[in-house]
mmCIF file of C-alpha atoms and ligand atoms in Angstrom:
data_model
loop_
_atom_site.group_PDB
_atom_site.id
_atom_site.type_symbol
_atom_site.label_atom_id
_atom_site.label_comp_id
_atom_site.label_asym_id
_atom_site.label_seq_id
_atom_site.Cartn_x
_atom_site.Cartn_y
_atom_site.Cartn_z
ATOM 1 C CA UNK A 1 -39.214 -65.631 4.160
ATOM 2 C CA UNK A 2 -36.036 -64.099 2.173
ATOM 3 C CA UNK A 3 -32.478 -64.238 3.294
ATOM 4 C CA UNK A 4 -31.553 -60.444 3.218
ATOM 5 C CA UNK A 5 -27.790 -61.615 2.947
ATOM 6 C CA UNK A 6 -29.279 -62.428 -0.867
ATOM 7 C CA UNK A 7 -29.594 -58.895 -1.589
ATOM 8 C CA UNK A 8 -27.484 -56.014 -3.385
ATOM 9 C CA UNK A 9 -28.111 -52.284 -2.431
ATOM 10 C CA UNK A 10 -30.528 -52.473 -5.595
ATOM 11 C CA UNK A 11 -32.709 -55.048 -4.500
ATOM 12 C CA UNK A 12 -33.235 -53.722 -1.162
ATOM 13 C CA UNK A 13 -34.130 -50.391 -2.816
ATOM 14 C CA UNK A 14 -37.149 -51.876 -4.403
ATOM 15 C CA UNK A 15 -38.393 -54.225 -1.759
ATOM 16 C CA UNK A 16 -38.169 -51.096 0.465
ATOM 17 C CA UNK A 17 -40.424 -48.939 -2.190
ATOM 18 C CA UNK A 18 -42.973 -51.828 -2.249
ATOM 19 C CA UNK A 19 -43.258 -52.032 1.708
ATOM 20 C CA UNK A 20 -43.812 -48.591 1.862
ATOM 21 C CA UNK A 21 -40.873 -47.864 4.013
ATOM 22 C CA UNK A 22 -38.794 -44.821 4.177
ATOM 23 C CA UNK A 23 -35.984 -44.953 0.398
ATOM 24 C CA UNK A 24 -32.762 -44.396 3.122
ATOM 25 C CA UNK A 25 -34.278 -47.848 5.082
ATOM 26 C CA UNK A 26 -32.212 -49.724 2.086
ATOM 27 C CA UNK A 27 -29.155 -48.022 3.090
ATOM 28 C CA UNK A 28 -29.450 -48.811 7.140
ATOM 29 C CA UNK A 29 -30.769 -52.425 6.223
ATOM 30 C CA UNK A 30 -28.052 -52.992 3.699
ATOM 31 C CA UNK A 31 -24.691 -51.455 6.038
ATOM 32 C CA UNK A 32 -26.141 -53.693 8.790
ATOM 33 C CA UNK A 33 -26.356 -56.900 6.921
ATOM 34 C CA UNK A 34 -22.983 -56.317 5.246
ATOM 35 C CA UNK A 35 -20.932 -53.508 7.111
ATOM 36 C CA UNK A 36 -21.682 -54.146 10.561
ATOM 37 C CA UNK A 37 -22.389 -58.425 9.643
ATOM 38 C CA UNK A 38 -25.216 -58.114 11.947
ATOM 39 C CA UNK A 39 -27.130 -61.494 12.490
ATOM 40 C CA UNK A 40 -30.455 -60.345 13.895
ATOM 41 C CA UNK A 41 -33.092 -57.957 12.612
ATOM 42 C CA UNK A 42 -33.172 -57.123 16.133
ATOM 43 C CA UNK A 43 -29.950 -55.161 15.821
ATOM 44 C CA UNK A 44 -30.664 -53.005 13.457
ATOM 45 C CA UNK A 45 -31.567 -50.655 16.809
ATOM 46 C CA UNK A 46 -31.637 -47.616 14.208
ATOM 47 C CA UNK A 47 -34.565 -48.562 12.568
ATOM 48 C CA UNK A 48 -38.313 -48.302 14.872
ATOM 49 C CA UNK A 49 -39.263 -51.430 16.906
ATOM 50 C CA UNK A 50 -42.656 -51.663 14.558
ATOM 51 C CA UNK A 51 -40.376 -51.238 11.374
ATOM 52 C CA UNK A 52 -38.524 -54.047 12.650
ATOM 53 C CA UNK A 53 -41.176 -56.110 13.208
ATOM 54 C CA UNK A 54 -42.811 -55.685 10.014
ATOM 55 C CA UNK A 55 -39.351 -56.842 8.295
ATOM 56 C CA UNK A 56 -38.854 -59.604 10.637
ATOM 57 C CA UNK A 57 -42.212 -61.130 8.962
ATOM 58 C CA UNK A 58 -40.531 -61.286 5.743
ATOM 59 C CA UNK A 59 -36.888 -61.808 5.968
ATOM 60 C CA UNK A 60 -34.264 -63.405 7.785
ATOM 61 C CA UNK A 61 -30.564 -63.204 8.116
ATOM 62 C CA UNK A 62 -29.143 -66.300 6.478
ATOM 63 C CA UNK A 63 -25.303 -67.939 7.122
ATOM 64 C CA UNK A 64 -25.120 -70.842 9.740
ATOM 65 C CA UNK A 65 -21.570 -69.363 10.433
ATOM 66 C CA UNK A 66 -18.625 -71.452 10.450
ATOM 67 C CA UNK A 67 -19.331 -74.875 11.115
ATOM 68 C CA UNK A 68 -15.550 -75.995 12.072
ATOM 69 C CA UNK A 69 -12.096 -74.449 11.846
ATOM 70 C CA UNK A 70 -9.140 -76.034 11.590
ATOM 71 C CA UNK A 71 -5.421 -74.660 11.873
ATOM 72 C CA UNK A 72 -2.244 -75.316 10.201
ATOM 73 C CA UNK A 73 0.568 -75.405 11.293
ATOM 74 C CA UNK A 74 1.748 -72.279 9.640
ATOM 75 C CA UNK A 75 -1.094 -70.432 10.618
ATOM 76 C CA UNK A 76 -3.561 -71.031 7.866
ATOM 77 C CA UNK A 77 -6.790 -71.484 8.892
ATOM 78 C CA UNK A 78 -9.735 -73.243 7.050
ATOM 79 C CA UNK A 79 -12.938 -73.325 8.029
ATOM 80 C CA UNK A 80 -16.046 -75.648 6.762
ATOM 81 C CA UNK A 81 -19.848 -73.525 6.107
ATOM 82 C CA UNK A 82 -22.671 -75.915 6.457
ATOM 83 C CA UNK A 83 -25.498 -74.678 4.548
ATOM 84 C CA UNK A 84 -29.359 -75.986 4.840
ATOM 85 C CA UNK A 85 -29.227 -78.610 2.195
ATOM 86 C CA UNK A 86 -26.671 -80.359 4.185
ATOM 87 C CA UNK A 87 -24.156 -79.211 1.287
ATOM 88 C CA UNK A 88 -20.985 -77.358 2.351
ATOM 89 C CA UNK A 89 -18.135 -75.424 0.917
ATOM 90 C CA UNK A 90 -14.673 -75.029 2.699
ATOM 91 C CA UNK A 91 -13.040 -71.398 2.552
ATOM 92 C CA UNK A 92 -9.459 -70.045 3.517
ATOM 93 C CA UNK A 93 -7.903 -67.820 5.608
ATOM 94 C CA UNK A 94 -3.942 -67.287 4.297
ATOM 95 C CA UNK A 95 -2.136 -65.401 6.542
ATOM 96 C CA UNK A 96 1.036 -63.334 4.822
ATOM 97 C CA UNK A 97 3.672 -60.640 5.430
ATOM 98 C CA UNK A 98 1.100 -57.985 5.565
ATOM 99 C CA UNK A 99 -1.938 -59.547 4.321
ATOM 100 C CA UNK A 100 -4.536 -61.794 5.434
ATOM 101 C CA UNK A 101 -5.939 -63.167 2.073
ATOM 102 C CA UNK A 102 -9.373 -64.856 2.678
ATOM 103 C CA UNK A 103 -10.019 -67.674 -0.194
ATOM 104 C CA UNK A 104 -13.521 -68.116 -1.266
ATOM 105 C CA UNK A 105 -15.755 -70.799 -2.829
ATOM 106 C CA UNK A 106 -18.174 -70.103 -5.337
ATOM 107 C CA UNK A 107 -19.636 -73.262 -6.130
ATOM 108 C CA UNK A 108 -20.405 -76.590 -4.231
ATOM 109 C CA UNK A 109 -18.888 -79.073 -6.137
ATOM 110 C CA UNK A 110 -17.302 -78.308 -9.342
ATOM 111 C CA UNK A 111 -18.130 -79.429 -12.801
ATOM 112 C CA UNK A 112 -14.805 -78.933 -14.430
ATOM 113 C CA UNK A 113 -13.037 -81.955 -13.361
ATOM 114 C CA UNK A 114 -9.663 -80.598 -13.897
ATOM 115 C CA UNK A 115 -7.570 -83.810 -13.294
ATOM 116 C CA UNK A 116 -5.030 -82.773 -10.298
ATOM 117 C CA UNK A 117 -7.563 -80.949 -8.334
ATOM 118 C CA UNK A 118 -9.516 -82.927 -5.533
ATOM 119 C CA UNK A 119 -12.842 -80.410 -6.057
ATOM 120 C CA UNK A 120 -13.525 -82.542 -9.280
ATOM 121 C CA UNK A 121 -13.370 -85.703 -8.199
ATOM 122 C CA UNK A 122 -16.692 -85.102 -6.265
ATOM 123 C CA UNK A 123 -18.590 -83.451 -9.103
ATOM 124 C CA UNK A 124 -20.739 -80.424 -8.962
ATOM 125 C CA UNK A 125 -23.212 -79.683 -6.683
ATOM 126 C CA UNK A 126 -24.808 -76.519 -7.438
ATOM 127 C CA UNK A 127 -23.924 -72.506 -7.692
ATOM 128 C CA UNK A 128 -23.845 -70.490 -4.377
ATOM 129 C CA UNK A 129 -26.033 -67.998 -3.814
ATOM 130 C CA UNK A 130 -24.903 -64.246 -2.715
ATOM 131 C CA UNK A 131 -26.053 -65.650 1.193
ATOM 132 C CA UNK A 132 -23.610 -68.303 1.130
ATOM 133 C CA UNK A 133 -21.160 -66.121 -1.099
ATOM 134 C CA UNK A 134 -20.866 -62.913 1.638
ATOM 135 C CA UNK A 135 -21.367 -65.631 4.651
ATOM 136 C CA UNK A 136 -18.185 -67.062 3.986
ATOM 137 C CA UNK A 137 -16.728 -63.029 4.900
ATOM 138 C CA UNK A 138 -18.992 -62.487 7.516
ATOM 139 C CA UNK A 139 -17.995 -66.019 8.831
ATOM 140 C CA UNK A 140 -13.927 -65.833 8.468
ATOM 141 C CA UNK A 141 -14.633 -62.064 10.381
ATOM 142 C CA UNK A 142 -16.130 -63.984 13.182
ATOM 143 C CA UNK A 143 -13.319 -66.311 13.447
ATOM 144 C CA UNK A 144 -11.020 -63.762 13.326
ATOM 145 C CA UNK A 145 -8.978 -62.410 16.452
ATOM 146 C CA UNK A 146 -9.854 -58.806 17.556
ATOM 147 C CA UNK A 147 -6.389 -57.725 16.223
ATOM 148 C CA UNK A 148 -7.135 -59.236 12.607
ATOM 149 C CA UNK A 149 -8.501 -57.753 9.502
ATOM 150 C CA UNK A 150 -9.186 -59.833 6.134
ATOM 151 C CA UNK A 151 -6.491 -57.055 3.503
ATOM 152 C CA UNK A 152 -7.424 -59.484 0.537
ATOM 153 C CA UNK A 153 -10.310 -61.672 -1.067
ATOM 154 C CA UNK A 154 -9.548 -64.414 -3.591
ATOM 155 C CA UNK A 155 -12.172 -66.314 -5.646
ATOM 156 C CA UNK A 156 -9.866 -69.346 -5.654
ATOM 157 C CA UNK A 157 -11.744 -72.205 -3.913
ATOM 158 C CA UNK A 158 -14.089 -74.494 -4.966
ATOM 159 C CA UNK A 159 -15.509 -74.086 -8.095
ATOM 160 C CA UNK A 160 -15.149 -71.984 -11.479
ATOM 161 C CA UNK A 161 -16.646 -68.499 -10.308
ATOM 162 C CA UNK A 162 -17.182 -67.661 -13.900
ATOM 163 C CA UNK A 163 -19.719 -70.539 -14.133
ATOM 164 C CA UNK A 164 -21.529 -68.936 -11.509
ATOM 165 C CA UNK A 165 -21.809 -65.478 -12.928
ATOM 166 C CA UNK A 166 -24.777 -63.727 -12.061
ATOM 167 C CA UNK A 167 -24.431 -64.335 -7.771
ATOM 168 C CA UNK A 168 -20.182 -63.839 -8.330
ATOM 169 C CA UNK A 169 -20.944 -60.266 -10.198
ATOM 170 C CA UNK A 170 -23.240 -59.509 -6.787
ATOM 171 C CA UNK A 171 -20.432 -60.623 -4.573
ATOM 172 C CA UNK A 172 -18.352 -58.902 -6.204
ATOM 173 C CA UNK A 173 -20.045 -55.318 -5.850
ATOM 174 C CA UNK A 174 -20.541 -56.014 -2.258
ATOM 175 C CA UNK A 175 -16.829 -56.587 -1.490
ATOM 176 C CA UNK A 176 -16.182 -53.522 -2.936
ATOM 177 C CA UNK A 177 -18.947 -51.019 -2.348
ATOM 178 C CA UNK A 178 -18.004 -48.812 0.789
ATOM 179 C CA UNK A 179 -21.392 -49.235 2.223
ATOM 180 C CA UNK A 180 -21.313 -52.973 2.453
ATOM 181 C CA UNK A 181 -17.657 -54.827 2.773
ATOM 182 C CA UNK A 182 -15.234 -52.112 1.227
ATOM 183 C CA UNK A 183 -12.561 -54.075 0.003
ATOM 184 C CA UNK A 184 -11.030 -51.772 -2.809
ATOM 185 C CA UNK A 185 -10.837 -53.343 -6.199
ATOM 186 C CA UNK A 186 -7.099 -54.491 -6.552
ATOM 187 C CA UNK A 187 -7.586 -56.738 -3.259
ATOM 188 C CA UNK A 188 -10.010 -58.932 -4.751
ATOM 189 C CA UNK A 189 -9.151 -61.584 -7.611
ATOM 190 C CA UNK A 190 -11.177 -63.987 -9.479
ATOM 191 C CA UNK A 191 -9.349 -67.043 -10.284
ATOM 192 C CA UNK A 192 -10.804 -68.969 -13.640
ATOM 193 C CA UNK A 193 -9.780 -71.886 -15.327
ATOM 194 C CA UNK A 194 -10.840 -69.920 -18.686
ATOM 195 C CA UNK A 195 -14.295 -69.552 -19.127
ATOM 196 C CA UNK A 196 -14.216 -66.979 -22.162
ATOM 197 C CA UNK A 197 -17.237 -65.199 -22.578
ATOM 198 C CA UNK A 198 -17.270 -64.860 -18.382
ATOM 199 C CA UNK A 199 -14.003 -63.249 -18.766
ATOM 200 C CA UNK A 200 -15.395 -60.981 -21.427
ATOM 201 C CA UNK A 201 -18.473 -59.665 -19.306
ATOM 202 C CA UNK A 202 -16.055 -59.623 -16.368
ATOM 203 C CA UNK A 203 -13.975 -57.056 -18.512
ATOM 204 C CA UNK A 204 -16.898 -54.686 -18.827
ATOM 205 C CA UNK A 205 -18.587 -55.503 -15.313
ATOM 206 C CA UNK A 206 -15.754 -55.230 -12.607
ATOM 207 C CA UNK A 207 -12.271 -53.642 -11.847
ATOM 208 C CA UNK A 208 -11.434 -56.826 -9.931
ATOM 209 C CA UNK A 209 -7.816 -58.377 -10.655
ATOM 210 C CA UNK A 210 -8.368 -61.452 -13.108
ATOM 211 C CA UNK A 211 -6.183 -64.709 -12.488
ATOM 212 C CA UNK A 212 -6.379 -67.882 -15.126
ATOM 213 C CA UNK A 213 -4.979 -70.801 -15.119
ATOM 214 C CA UNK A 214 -3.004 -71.919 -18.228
ATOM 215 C CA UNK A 215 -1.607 -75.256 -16.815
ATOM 216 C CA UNK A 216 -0.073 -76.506 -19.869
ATOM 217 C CA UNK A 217 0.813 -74.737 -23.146
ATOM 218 C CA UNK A 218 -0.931 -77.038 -25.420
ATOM 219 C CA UNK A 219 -4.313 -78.149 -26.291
ATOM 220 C CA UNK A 220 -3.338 -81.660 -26.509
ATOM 221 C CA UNK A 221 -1.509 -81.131 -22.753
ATOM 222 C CA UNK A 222 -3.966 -78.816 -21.163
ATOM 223 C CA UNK A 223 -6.762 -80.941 -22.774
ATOM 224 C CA UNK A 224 -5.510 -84.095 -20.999
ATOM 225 C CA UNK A 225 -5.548 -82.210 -17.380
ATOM 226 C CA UNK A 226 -8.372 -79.944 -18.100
ATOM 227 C CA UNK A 227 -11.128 -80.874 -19.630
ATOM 228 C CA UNK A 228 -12.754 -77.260 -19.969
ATOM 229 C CA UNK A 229 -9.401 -76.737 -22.898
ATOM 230 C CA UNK A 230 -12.059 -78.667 -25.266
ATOM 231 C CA UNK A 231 -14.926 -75.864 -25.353
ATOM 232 C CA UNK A 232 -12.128 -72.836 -24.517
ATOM 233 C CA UNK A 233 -9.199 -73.491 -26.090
ATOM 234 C CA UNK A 234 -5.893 -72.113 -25.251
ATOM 235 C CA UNK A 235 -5.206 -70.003 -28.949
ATOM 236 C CA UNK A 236 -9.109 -68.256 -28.348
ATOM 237 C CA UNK A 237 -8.229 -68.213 -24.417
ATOM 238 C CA UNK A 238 -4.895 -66.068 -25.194
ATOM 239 C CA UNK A 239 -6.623 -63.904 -27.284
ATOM 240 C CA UNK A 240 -9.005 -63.169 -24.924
ATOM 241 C CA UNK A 241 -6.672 -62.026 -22.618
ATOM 242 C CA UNK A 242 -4.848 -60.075 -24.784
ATOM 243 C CA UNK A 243 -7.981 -58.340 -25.326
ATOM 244 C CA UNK A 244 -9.138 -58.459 -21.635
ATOM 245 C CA UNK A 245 -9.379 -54.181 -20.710
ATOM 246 C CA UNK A 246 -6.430 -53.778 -18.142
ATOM 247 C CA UNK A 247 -6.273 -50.649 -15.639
ATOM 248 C CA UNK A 248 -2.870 -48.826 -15.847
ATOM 249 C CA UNK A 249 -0.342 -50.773 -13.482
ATOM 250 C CA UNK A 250 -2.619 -53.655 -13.526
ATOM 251 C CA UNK A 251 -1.348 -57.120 -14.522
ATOM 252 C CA UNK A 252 -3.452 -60.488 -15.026
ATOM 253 C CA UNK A 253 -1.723 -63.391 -12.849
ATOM 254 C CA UNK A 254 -1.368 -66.192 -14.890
ATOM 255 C CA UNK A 255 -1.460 -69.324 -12.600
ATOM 256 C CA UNK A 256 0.507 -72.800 -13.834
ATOM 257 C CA UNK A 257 0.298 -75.576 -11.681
ATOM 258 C CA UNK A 258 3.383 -77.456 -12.067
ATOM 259 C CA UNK A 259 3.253 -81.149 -12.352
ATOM 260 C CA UNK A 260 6.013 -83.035 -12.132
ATOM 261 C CA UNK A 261 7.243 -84.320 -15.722
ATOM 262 C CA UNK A 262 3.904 -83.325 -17.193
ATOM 263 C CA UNK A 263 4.252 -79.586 -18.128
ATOM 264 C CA UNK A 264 7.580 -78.926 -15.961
ATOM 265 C CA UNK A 265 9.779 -79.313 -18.543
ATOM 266 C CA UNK A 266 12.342 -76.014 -19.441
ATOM 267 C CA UNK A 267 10.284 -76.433 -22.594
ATOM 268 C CA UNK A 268 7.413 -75.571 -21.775
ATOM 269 C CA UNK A 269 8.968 -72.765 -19.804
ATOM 270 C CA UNK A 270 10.320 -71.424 -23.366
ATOM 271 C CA UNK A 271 6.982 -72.178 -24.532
ATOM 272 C CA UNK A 272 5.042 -70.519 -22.257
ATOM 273 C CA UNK A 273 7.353 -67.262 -22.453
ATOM 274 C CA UNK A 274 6.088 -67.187 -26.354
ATOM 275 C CA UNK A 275 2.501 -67.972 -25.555
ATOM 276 C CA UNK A 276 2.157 -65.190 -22.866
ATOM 277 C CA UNK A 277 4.013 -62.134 -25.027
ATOM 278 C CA UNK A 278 2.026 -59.223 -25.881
ATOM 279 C CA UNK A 279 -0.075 -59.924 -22.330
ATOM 280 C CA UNK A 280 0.360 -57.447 -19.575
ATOM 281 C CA UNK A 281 1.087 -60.520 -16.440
ATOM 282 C CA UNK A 282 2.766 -61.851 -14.058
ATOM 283 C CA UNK A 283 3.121 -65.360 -13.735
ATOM 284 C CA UNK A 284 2.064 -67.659 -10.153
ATOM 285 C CA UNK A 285 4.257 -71.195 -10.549
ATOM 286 C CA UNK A 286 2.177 -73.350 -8.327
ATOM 287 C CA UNK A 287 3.799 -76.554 -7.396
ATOM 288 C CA UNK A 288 1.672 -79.901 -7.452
ATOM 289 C CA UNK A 289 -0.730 -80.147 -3.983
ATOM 290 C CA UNK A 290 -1.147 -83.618 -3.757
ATOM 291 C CA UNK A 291 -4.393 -85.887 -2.286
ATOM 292 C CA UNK A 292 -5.004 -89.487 -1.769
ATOM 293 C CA UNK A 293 -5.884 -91.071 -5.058
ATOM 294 C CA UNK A 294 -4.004 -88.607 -7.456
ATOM 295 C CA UNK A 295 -2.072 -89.074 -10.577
ATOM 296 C CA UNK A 296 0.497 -86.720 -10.419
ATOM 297 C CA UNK A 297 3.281 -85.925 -8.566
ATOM 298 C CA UNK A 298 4.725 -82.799 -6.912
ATOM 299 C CA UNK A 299 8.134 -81.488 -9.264
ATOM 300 C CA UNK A 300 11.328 -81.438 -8.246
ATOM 301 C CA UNK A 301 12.123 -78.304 -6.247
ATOM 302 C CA UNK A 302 15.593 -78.075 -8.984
ATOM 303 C CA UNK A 303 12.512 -78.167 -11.723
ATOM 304 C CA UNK A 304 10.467 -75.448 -10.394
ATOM 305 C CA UNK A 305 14.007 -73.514 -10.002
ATOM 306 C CA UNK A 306 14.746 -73.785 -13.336
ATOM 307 C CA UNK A 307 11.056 -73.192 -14.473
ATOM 308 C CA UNK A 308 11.006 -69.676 -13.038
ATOM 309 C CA UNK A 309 14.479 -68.729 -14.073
ATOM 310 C CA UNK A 310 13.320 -69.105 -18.217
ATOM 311 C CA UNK A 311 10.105 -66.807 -17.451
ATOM 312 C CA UNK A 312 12.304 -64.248 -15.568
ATOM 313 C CA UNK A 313 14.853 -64.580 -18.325
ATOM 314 C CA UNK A 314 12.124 -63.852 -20.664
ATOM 315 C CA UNK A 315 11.038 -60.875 -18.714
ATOM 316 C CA UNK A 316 7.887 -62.055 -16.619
ATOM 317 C CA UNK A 317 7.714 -61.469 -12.813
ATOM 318 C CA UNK A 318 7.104 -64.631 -11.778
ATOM 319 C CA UNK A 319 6.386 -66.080 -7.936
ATOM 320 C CA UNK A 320 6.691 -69.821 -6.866
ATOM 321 C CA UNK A 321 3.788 -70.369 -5.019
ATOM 322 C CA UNK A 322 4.180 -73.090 -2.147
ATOM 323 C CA UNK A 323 0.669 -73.306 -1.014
ATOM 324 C CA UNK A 324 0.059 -72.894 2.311
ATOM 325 C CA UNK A 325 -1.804 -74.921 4.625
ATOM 326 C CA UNK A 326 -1.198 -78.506 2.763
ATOM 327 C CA UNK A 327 -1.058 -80.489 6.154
ATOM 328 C CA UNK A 328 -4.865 -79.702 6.795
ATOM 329 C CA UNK A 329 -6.343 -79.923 3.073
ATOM 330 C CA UNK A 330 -6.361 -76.247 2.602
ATOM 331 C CA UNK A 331 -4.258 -75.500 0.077
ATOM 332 C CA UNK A 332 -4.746 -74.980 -3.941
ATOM 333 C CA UNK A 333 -6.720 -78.466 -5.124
ATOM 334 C CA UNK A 334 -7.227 -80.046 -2.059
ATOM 335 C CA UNK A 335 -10.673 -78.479 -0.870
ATOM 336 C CA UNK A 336 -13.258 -81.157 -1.039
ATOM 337 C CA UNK A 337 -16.111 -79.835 0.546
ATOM 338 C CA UNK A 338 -16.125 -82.112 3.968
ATOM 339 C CA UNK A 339 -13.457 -82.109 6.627
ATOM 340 C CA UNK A 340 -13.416 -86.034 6.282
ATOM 341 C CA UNK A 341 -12.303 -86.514 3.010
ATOM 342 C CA UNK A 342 -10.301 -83.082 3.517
ATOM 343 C CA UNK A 343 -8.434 -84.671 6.274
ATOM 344 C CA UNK A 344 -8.150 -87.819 4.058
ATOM 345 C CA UNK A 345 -6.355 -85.803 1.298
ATOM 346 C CA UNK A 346 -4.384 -83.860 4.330
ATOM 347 C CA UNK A 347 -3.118 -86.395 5.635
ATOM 348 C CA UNK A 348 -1.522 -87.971 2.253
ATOM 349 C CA UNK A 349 -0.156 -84.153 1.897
ATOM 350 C CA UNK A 350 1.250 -84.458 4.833
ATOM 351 C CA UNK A 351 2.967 -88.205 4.253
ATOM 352 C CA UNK A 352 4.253 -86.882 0.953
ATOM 353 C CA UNK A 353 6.011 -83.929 2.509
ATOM 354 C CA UNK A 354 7.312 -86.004 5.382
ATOM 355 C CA UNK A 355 9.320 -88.274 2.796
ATOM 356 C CA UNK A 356 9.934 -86.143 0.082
HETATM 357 N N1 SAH B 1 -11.819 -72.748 -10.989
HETATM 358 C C1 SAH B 1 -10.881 -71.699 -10.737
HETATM 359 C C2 SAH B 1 -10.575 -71.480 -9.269
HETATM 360 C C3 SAH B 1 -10.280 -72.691 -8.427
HETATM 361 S S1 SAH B 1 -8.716 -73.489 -8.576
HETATM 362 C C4 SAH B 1 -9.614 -71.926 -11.531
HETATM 363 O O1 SAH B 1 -9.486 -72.967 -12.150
HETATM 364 O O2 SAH B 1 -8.769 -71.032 -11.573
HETATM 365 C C5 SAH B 1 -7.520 -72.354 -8.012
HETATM 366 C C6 SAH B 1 -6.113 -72.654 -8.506
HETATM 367 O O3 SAH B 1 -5.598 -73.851 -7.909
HETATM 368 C C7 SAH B 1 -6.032 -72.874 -10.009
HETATM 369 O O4 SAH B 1 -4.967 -72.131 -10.562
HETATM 370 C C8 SAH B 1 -5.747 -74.356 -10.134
HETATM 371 O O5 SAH B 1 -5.062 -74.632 -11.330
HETATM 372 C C9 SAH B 1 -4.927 -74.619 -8.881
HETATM 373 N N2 SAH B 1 -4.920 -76.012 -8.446
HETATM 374 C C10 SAH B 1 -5.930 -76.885 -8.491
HETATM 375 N N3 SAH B 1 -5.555 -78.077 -7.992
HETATM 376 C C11 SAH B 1 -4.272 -77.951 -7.596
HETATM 377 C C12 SAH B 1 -3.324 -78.837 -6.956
HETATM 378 N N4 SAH B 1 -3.645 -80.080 -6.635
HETATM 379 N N5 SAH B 1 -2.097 -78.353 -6.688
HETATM 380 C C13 SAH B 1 -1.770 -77.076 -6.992
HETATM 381 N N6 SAH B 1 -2.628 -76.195 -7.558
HETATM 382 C C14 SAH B 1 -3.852 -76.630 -7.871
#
């Protein structure tokens, strides 16, 4: 039996073609599964009871659903997706001004280790597949009031999406194709901790927004807190991304996860200002997230302050980004894959901002 969430328009096409079905079946199969997020073959009430049944003897429609939601609060919402391995990924919903941004994992696990972020610490698991990839939509719809509408998708959760290529290209033309979830290409960003050759195919595959995160402005700094700096380091990473094909008004977000008296210094503000000249971005400040067991500590609010003040001295636009959602595990770092250990790491969150 096949999971028809784990195929692209493509696919469909040909599996059609061999069952000897009508070429426009694709097109109904595909809007249902993806458009309309129906769960049953069944529902499909467009395509002939005997059509049905023959699909229904090869295919399913995968995605357990949400498992459990939980709710900050300020209104952030995370919710746990069980999948049949017993492995599970945790994704976000971050409400906004006028957005709802849902944040998306792409692996289980992740093999980076990057030293302040809680997804390391359990190692990797394995890649999602495009099922569990466009479940975690189809899920956060489902959880969603009647009045609500996802406006943005992220690739910022667990896992480097980059590693994961082949399935995260899929997604990726799903979000955006009209026929399936219609998201249009500047409301989806792929967050990577630098994978280099993914960002060069991801230049010549997708007009998605491209995030990275720089963290230090080092090797010897951003090798200490990210291990991934050994294979991709930061002089080939910048020229990547001053290479990286940019649409007209488009900017890549450079993400820096400030840790207190690690890489908060105004140095490394000054620093960071030269590294980044010459690239089109704007610049996300994220302060420390913190979880049981970590080595860092969240900067002083007067650091961050300062921080953002030499980048928008030096010209960058540059946002501090509290993360939302730290007193249920949900924000940047502190996704773990189980609602026990997330609550674990919550609930430190939540002790550190009680006595900061
Ligand atoms: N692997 C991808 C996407 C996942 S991490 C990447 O590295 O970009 C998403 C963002 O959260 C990254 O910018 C990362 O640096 C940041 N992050 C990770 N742990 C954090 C923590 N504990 N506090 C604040 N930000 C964190």
């Amino acid at each position: 039996m096949k999971d028809l969430r784990n195929f692209t328009y493509e696919d469909l096409a040909q599996e059609v073609k061999v069952l000897e079905e009508k070429p426009y079946r694709a097109l109904q199969i595909y809007s249902w599964v993806f458009r309309f997020g129906v769960t049953s073959i069944d529902a499909m009430t467009d395509i002939s009871k005997a059509s049905r049944e023959k699909l229904k003897e090869l295919f399913f429609i995968g995605g357990d659903g949400a498992v459990k939601v939980i709710t900050s609060s300020d209104g952030t919402r995370k919710f746990l997706s069980g999948f049949s391995d017993g492995l599970s990924v945790e994704s976000v919903l971050i409400p906004g001004e006028d957005r709802l941004t849902l944040c998306v994992s792409s692996q289980a696990g992740c093999a980076l280790r990057c030293a302040f972020c809680v997804t390391g610490k359990t190692g990797f698991s394995r890649n999602l597949t495009l099922s569990e990839l466009s479940s975690q939509v189809l899920s956060a719809r489902a959880i969603l009031s009647p009045n609500e509408r996802v406006t943005n998708v992220v690739l910022m959760g667990m896992g480097e999406p980059l590693l994961n290529y082949d399935n995260v290209i899929k997604f990726i033309n799903i979000l955006t194709d009209s026929r399936a979830f219609g998201f249009s290409h500047n409301k989806v960003t792929l967050s990577t901790a630098g994978i280099i050759p993914g960002i060069k195919r991801l230049g010549e595959d997708a007009k998605i927004n491209l995030a990275v995160s720089i963290n230090a402005t080092d090797d010897k700094t951003r090798g200490d807190i990210m291990p991934v700096n050994a294979k991709y380091p930061l002089k080939e990473l910048i020229s990547a991304l001053k290479d990286y094909p940019l649409a007209n008004k488009r900017f890549i977000t450079i993400e820096y996860v400030l840790l207190k008296s690690v890489n908060d210094g105004e140095g490394r503000a000054v620093e960071l200002a030269r590294l980044l000249r010459g690239i089109r971005c704007k610049i996300n400040l994220i302060p420390f997230n913190g979880w049981q067991g970590a080595r860092f500590e969240t900067p002083d609010e007067r650091d961050v302050t300062r921080f953002a003040d030499v980048l928008r001295r030096a010209g960058y636009e540059t946002f501090i980004r509290f993360s939302k959602g730290a007193d249920v595990g949900a924000a940047c770092g502190q996704l773990s894959g189980s609602f026990g250990k997330g609550f674990a790491g919550a609930q430190s969150a939540a002790f550190q901002a009680e006595t900061l």
